[in-house]
Tab-separated table of C-alpha atoms in Angstrom:
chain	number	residue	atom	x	y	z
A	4	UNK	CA	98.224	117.754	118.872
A	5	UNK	CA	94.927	119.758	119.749
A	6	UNK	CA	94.698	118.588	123.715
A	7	UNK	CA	96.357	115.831	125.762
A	8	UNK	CA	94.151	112.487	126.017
A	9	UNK	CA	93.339	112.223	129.968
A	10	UNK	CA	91.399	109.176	129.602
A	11	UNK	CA	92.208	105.691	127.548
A	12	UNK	CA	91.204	102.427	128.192
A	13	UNK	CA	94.212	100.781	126.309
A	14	UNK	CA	93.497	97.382	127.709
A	15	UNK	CA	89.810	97.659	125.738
A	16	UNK	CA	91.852	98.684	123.031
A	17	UNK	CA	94.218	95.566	122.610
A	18	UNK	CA	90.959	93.764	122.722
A	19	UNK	CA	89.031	95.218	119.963
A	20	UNK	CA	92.152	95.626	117.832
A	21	UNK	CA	92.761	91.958	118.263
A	22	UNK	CA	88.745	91.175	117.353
A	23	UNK	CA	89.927	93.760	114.205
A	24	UNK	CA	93.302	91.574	113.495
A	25	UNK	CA	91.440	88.297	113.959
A	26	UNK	CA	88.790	89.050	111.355
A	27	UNK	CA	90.938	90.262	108.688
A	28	UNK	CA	92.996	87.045	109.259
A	29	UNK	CA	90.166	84.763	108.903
A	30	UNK	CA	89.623	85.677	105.642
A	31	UNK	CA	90.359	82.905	103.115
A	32	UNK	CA	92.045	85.536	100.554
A	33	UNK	CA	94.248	86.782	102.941
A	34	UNK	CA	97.026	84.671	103.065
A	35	UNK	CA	99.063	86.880	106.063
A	36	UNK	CA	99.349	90.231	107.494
A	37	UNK	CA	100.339	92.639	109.877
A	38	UNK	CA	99.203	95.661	111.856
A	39	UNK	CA	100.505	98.059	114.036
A	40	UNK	CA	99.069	101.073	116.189
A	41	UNK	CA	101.562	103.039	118.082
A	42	UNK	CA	100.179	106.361	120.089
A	43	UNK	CA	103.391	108.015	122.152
A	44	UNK	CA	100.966	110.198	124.202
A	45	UNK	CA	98.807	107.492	125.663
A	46	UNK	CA	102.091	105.197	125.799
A	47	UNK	CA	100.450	102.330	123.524
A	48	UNK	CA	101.358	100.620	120.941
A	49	UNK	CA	99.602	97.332	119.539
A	50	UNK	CA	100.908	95.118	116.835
A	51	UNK	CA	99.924	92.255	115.455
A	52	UNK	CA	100.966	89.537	112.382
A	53	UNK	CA	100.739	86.268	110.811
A	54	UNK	CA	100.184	84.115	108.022
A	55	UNK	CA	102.660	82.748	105.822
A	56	UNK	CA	104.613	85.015	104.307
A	57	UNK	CA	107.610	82.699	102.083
A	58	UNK	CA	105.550	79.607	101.282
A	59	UNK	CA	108.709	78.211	100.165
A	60	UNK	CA	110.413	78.338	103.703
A	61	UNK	CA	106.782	78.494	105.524
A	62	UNK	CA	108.243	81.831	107.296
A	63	UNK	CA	105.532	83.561	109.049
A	64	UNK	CA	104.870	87.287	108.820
A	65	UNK	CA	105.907	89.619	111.500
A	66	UNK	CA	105.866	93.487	111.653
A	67	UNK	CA	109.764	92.910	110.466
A	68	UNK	CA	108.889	91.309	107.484
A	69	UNK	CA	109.195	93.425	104.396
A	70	UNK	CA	106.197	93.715	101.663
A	71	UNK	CA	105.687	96.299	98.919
A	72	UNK	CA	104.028	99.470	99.956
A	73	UNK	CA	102.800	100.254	96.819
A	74	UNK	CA	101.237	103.826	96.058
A	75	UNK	CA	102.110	105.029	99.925
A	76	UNK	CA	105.138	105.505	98.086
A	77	UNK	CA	103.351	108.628	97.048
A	78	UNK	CA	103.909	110.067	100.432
A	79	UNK	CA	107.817	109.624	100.150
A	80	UNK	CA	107.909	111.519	96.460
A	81	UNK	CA	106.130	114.100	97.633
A	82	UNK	CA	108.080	114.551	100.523
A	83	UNK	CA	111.542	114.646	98.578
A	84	UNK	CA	109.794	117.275	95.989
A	85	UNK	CA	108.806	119.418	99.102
A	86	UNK	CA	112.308	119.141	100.584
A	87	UNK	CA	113.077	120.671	97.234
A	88	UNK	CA	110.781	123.267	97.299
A	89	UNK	CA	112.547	124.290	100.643
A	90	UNK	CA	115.605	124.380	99.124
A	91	UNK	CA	114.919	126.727	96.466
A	92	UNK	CA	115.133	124.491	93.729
A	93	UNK	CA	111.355	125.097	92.708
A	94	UNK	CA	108.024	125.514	93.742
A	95	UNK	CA	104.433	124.337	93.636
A	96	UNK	CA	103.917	126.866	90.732
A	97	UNK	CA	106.640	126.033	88.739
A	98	UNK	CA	105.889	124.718	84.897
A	99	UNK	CA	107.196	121.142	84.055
A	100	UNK	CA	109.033	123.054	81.135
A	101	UNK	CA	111.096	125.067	83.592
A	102	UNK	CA	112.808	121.142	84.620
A	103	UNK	CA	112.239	119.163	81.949
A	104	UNK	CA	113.173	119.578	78.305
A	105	UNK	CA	112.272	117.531	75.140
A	106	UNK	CA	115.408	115.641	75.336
A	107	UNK	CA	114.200	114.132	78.529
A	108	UNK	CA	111.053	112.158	76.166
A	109	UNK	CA	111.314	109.318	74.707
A	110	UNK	CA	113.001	110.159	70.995
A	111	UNK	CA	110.450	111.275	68.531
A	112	UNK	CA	108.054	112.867	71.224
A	113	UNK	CA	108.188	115.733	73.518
A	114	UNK	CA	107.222	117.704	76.777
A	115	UNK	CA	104.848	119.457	75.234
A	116	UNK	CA	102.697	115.938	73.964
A	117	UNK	CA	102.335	114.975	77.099
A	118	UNK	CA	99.161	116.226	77.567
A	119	UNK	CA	96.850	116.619	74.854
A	120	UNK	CA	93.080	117.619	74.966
A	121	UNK	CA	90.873	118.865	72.029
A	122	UNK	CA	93.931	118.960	69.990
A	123	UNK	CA	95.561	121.331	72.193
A	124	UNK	CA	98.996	120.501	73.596
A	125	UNK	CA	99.451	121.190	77.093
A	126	UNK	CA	102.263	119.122	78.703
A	127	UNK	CA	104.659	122.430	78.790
A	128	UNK	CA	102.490	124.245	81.369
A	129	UNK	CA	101.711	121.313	83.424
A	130	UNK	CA	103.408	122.104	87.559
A	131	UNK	CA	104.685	120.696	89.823
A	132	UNK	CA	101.516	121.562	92.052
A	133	UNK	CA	99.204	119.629	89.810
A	134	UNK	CA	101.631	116.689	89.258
A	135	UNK	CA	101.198	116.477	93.397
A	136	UNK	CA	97.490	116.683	94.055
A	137	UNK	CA	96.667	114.989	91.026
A	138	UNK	CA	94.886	117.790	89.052
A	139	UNK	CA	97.002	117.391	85.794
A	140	UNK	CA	94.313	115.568	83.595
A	141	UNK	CA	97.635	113.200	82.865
A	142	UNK	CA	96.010	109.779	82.149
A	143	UNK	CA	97.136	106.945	84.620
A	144	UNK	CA	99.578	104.641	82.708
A	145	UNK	CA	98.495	101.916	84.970
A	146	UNK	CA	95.479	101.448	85.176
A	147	UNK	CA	93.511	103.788	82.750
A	148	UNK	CA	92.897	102.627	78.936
A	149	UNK	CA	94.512	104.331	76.582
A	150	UNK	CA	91.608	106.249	75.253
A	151	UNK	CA	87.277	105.737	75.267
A	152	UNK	CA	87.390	102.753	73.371
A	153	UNK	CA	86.009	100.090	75.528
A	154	UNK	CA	88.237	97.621	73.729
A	155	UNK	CA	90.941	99.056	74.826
A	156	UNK	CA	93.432	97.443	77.733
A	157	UNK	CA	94.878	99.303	80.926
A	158	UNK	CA	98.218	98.173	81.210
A	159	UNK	CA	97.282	97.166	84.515
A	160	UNK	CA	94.679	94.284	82.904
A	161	UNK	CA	97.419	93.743	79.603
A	162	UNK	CA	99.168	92.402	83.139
A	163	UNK	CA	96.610	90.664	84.184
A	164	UNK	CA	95.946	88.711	81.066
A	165	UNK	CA	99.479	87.512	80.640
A	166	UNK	CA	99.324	86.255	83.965
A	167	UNK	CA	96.979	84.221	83.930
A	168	UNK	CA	97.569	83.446	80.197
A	169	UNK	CA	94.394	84.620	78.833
A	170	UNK	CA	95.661	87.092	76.296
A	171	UNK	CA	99.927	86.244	76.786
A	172	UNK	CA	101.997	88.489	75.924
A	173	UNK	CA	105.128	88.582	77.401
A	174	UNK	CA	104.401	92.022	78.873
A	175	UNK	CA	104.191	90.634	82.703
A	176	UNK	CA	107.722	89.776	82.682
A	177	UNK	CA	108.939	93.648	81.445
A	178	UNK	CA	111.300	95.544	83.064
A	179	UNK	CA	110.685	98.929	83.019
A	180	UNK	CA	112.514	102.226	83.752
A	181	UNK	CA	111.501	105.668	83.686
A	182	UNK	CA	111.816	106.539	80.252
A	183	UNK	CA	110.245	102.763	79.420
A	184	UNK	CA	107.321	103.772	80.939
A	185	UNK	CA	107.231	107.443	78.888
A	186	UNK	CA	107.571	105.489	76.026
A	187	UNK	CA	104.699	102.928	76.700
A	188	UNK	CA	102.599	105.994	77.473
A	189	UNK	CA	102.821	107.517	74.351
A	190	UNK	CA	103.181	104.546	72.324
A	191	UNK	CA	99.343	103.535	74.017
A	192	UNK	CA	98.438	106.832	72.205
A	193	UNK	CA	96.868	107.866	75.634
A	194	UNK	CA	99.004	111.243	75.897
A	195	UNK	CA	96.058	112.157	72.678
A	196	UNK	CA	93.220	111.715	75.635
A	197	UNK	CA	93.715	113.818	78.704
A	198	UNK	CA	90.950	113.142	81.279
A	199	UNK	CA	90.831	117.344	81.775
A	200	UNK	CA	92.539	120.579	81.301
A	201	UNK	CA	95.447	121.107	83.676
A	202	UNK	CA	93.908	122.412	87.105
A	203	UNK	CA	90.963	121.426	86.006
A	204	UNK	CA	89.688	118.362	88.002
A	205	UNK	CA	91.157	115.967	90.148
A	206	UNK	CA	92.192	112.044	88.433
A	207	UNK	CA	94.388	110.017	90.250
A	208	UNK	CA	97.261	109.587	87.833
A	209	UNK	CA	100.753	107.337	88.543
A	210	UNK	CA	101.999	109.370	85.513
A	211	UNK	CA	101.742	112.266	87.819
A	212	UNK	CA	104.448	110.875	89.924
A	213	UNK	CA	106.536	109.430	87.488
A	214	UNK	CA	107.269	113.047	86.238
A	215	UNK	CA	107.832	113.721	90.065
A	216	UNK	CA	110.330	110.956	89.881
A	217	UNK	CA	112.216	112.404	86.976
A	218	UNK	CA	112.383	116.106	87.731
A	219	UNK	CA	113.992	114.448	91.471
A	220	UNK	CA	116.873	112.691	89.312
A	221	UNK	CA	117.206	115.837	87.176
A	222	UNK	CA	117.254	118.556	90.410
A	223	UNK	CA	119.294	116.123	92.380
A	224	UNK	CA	121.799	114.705	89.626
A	225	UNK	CA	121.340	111.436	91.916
A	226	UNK	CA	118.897	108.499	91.514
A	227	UNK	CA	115.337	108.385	93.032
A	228	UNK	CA	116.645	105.344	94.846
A	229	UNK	CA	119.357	107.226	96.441
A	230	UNK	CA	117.487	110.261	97.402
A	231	UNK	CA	115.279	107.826	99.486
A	232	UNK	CA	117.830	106.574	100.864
A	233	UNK	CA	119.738	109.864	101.940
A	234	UNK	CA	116.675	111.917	102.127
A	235	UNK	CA	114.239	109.984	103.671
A	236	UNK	CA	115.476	106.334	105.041
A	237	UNK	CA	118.801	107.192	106.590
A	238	UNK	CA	116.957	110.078	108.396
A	239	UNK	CA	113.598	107.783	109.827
A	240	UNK	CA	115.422	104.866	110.481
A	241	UNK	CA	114.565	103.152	107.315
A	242	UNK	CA	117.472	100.602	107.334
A	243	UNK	CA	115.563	98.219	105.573
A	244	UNK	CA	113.979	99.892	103.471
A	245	UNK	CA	114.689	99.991	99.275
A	246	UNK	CA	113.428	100.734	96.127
A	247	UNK	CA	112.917	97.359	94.230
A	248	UNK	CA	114.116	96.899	90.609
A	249	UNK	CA	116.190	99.556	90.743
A	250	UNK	CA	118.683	98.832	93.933
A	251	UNK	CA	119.542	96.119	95.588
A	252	UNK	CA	117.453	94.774	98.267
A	253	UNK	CA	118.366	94.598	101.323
A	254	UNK	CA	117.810	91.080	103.497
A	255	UNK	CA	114.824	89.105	102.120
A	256	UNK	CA	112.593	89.671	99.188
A	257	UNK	CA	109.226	91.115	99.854
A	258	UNK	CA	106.533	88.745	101.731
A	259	UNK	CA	104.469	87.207	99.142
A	260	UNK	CA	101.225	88.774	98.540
A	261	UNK	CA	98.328	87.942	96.269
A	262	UNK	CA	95.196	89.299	94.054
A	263	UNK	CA	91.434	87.502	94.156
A	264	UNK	CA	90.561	88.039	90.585
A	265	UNK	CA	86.992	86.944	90.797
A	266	UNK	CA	85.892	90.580	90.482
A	267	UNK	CA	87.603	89.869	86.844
A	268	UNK	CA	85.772	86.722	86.414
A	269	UNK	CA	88.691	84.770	87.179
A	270	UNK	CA	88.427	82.128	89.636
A	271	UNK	CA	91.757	82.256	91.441
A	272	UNK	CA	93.820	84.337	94.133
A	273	UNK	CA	97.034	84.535	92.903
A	274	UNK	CA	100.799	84.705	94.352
A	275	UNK	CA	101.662	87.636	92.799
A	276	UNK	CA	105.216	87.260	93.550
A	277	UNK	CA	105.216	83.703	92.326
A	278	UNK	CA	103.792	84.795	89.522
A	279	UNK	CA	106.871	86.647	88.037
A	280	UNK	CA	104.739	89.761	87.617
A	281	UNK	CA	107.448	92.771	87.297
A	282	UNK	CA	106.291	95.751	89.105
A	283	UNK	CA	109.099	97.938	88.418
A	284	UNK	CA	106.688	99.841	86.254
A	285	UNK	CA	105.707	101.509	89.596
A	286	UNK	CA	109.110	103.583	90.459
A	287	UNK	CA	107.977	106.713	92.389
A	288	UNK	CA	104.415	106.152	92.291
A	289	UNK	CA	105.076	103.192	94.549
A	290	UNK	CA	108.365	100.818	94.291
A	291	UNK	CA	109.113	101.206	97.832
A	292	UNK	CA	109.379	97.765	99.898
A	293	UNK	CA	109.783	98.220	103.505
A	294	UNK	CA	107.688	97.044	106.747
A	295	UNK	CA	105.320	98.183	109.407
A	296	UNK	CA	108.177	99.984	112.095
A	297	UNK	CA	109.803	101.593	109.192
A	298	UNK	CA	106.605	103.025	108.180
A	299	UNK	CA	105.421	104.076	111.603
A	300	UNK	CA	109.071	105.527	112.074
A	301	UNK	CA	108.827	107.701	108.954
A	302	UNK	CA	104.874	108.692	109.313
A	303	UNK	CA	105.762	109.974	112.515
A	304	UNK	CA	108.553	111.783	111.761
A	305	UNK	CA	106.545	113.479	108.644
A	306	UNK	CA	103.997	114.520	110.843
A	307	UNK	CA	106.371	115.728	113.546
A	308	UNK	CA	108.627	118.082	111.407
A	309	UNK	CA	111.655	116.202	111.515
A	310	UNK	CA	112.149	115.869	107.595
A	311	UNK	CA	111.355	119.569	107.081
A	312	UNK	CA	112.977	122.883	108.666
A	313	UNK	CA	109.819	124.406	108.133
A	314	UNK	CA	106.177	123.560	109.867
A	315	UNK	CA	104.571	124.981	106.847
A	316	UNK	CA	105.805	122.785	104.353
A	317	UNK	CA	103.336	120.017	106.193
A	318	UNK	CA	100.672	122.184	106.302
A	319	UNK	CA	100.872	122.988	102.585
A	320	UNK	CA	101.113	119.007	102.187
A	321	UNK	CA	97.948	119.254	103.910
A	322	UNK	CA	96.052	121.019	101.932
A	323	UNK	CA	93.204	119.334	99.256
A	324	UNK	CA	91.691	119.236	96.688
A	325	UNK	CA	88.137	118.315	96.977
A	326	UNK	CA	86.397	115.410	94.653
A	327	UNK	CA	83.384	114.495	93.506
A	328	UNK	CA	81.576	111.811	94.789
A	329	UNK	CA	84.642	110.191	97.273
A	330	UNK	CA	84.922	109.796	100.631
A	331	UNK	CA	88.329	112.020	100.555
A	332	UNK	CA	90.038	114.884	99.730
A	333	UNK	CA	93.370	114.936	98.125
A	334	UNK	CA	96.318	117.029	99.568
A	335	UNK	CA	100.017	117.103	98.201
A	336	UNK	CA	101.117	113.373	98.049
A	337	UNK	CA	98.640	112.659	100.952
A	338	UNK	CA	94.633	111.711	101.602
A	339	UNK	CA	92.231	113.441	103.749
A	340	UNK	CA	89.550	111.524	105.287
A	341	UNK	CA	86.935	112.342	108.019
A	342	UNK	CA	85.455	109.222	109.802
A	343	UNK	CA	82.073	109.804	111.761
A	344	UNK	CA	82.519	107.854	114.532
A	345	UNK	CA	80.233	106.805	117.868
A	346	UNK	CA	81.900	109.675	119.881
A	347	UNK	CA	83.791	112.123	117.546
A	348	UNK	CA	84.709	112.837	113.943
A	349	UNK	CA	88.261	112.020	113.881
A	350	UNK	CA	90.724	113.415	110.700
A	351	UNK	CA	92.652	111.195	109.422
A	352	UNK	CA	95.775	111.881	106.818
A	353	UNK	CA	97.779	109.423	105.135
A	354	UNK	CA	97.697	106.785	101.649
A	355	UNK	CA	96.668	103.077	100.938
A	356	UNK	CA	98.406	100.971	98.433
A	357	UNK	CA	96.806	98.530	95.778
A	358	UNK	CA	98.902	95.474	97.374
A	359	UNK	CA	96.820	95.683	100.197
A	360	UNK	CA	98.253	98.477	102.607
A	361	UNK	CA	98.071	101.465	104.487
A	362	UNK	CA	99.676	103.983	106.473
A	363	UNK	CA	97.924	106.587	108.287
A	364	UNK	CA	98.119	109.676	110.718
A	365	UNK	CA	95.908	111.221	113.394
A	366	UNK	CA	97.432	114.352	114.629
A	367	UNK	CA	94.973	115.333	117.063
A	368	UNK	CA	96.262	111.989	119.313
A	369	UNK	CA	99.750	111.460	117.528
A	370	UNK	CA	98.630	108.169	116.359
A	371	UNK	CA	99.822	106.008	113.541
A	372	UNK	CA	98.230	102.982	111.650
A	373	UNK	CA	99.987	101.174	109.700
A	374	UNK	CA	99.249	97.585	108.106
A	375	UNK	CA	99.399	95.412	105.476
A	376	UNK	CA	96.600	92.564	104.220
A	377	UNK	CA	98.843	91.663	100.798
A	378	UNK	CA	95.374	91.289	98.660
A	379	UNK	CA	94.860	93.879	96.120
A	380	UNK	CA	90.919	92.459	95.473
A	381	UNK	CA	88.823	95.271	96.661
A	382	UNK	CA	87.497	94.450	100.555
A	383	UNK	CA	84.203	94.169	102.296
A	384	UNK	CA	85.261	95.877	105.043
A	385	UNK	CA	87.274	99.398	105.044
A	386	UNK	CA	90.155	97.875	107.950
A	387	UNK	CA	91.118	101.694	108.584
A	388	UNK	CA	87.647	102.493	109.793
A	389	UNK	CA	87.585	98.948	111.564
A	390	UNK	CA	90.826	99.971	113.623
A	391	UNK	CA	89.351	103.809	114.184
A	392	UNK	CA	86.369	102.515	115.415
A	393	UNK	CA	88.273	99.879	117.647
A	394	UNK	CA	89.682	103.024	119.283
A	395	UNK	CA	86.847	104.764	119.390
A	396	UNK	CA	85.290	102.380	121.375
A	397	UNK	CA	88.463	102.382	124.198
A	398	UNK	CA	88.036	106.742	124.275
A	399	UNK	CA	91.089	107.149	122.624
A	400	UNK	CA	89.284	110.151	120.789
A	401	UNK	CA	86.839	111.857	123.041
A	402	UNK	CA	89.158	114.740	123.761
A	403	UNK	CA	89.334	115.873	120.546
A	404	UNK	CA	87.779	119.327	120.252
């Protein structure tokens, strides 16, 4: 924390976080939500949440309610490889091929196929550094296509399609595991297309942290589900939270959330969840469900040095990669952003979710945002930058240096 806020007027804040909360839930594609700001220093914390989120039952979203967190599951894999790293077990340097063998492919391929470019095999050398700030060139088995063919399908719109019965296929039912997923990778032939050399560039990749997810089982000799749970949950007061597919859940299912596909062509917002679409393709890139005080229990604990003996370890988190033409940098497992706003430019740390969510950090005021809209259609407004400038406006900021 760079200097202690003197001056914040928290009752302007309520009021322009409500005008924030209010807008989001008068949109007609978002079906509920909830929101939370909690800053210890300035003893505030704001929450808000509605909708319906079990049409069945007509139960109403609250900040208890669980819902899919989807890639700031990122954050948690990250955090379990660093806690590794502390431990000895390996480091950002390490090659793939020092962890993983062939016999941990799919049969008939290996480590080494992973990544191909120009012919050249590459998946050996890949690290663990590259895996985390998304430099590998790995193509993402979600939602890249396989190769440059235009015809082809992400498996992300193969999804899609079944869905809503345009192209069915039975592939929106699938259940997937880990080595599932391997397999559909280099059955789509996309291991043959890298996006770059390894190191080279930066391309968000869920492959990335699917390897992340395996070298954790292999290290650990437990299941990614249980080193969240020891690691992570048991340690933030998590006692909600799971990994879905691949444990029991805990209480109630997630709250219902939905996808606008007009930007498709497709004139309808559907229930995702109702749907029967299986997302336990997403593992450790982003299978966590869990709710808003979970998540502002663990982001402040991450950002407070309570899940690492060292302070470094967050600081090396913090650390990015820049990219081309984004508003962003890319650290280990984490974004960078800088907002401009009316009376400071405030740094923000922290990762959205396709489902709709987001969980962020401001360490120069100890802040968290957290929240959830459940619509994975891309937005007219950027709510993080709504809720900054919300806070802007009640001097929440103007001490920062």
């Amino acid at each position: 924390m760079e200097e202690k806020i003197t001056f914040f007027l928290g009752g302007i804040a309520k009021d322009k976080l409500d005008d924030v909360y209010q807008t989001a839930e008068s949109d007609p594609e978002i079906i509920n939500l909830a929101m939370s700001v909690e800053s210890p220093a300035q003893k505030f914390s704001w929450h808000q949440a509605g909708g319906i989120a079990y049409p069945k039952t007509g139960e109403e979203m609250t900040i208890q309610t669980p819902f899919r967190i989807a890639s700031i599951g990122k954050t948690f894999t990250a955090t379990l490889i660093m806690q590794m790293i502390e431990a000895g077990s390996l480091s950002l340097s390490t090659p793939i091929s020092d962890i993983l063998t062939d016999s941990d492919m799919p049969l008939h391929h290996t480590l080494n196929e992973l990544h191909q470019i120009g012919g050249i095999s590459n998946g050996e050398s890949l690290t663990v550094g590259q895996l985390l700030n998304h430099t590998s060139g790995l193509r993402d088995y979600i939602a890249d296509e396989p190769d440059d063919d235009a015809t082809s399908h992400s498996l992300a719109a193969l999804q899609i399609l079944d869905v809503t019965k345009l192209l069915p296929t039975g592939i929106s039912k699938q259940s997937w595991t880990s080595i599932s997923v391997l397999e559909y990778f280099f059955s789509s032939g996309m291991h043959q297309y890298a996006k770059n050399s390894p190191g080279e560039n930066y391309h968000y990749s869920d492959t990335n942290y699917l390897l992340l997810g395996i070298i954790i089982e292999k290290i650990s000799g437990m299941s990614l589900a249980d080193n969240y749970q020891v690691e992570i949950f048991s340690q933030s007061e998590m006692n909600f939270a799971y990994l879905e597919w691949h444990e029991a859940a805990k209480g109630k299912g997630p709250a219902h959330h939905y996808s606008n596909l007009s930007p498709f062509g497709i004139d309808e917002n559907i229930d995702v969840i109702a749907s029967g679409l299986n997302t336990s393709f997403d593992w450790a890139g982003g299978g966590i469900v869990s709710n808003i005080e979970e998540l502002n229990s663990y982001v402040s604990d991450l950002f407070n040095d309570k899940l690492f003996q060292n302070v470094s370890t967050l600081k090396e988190m913090q650390k990015t990669v820049n990219i081309e033409n984004e508003s962003f940098s890319y650290g280990l497992g984490m974004k960078r952003m800088e907002y401009q706003l009316a009376h400071k430019t405030v740094v923000v740390y922290g990762h959205d979710g396709a489902w709709g969510t987001g969980m962020y950090y401001i360490p120069a005021t100890d802040t968290s945002i957290v929240f959830t809209i459940n619509q994975a259609a891309p937005q007219d407004k950027d709510w993080l930058l709504e809720i900054l400038r919300a806070l802007d406006k009640a001097l929440l900021f103007t001490a920062i240096k």
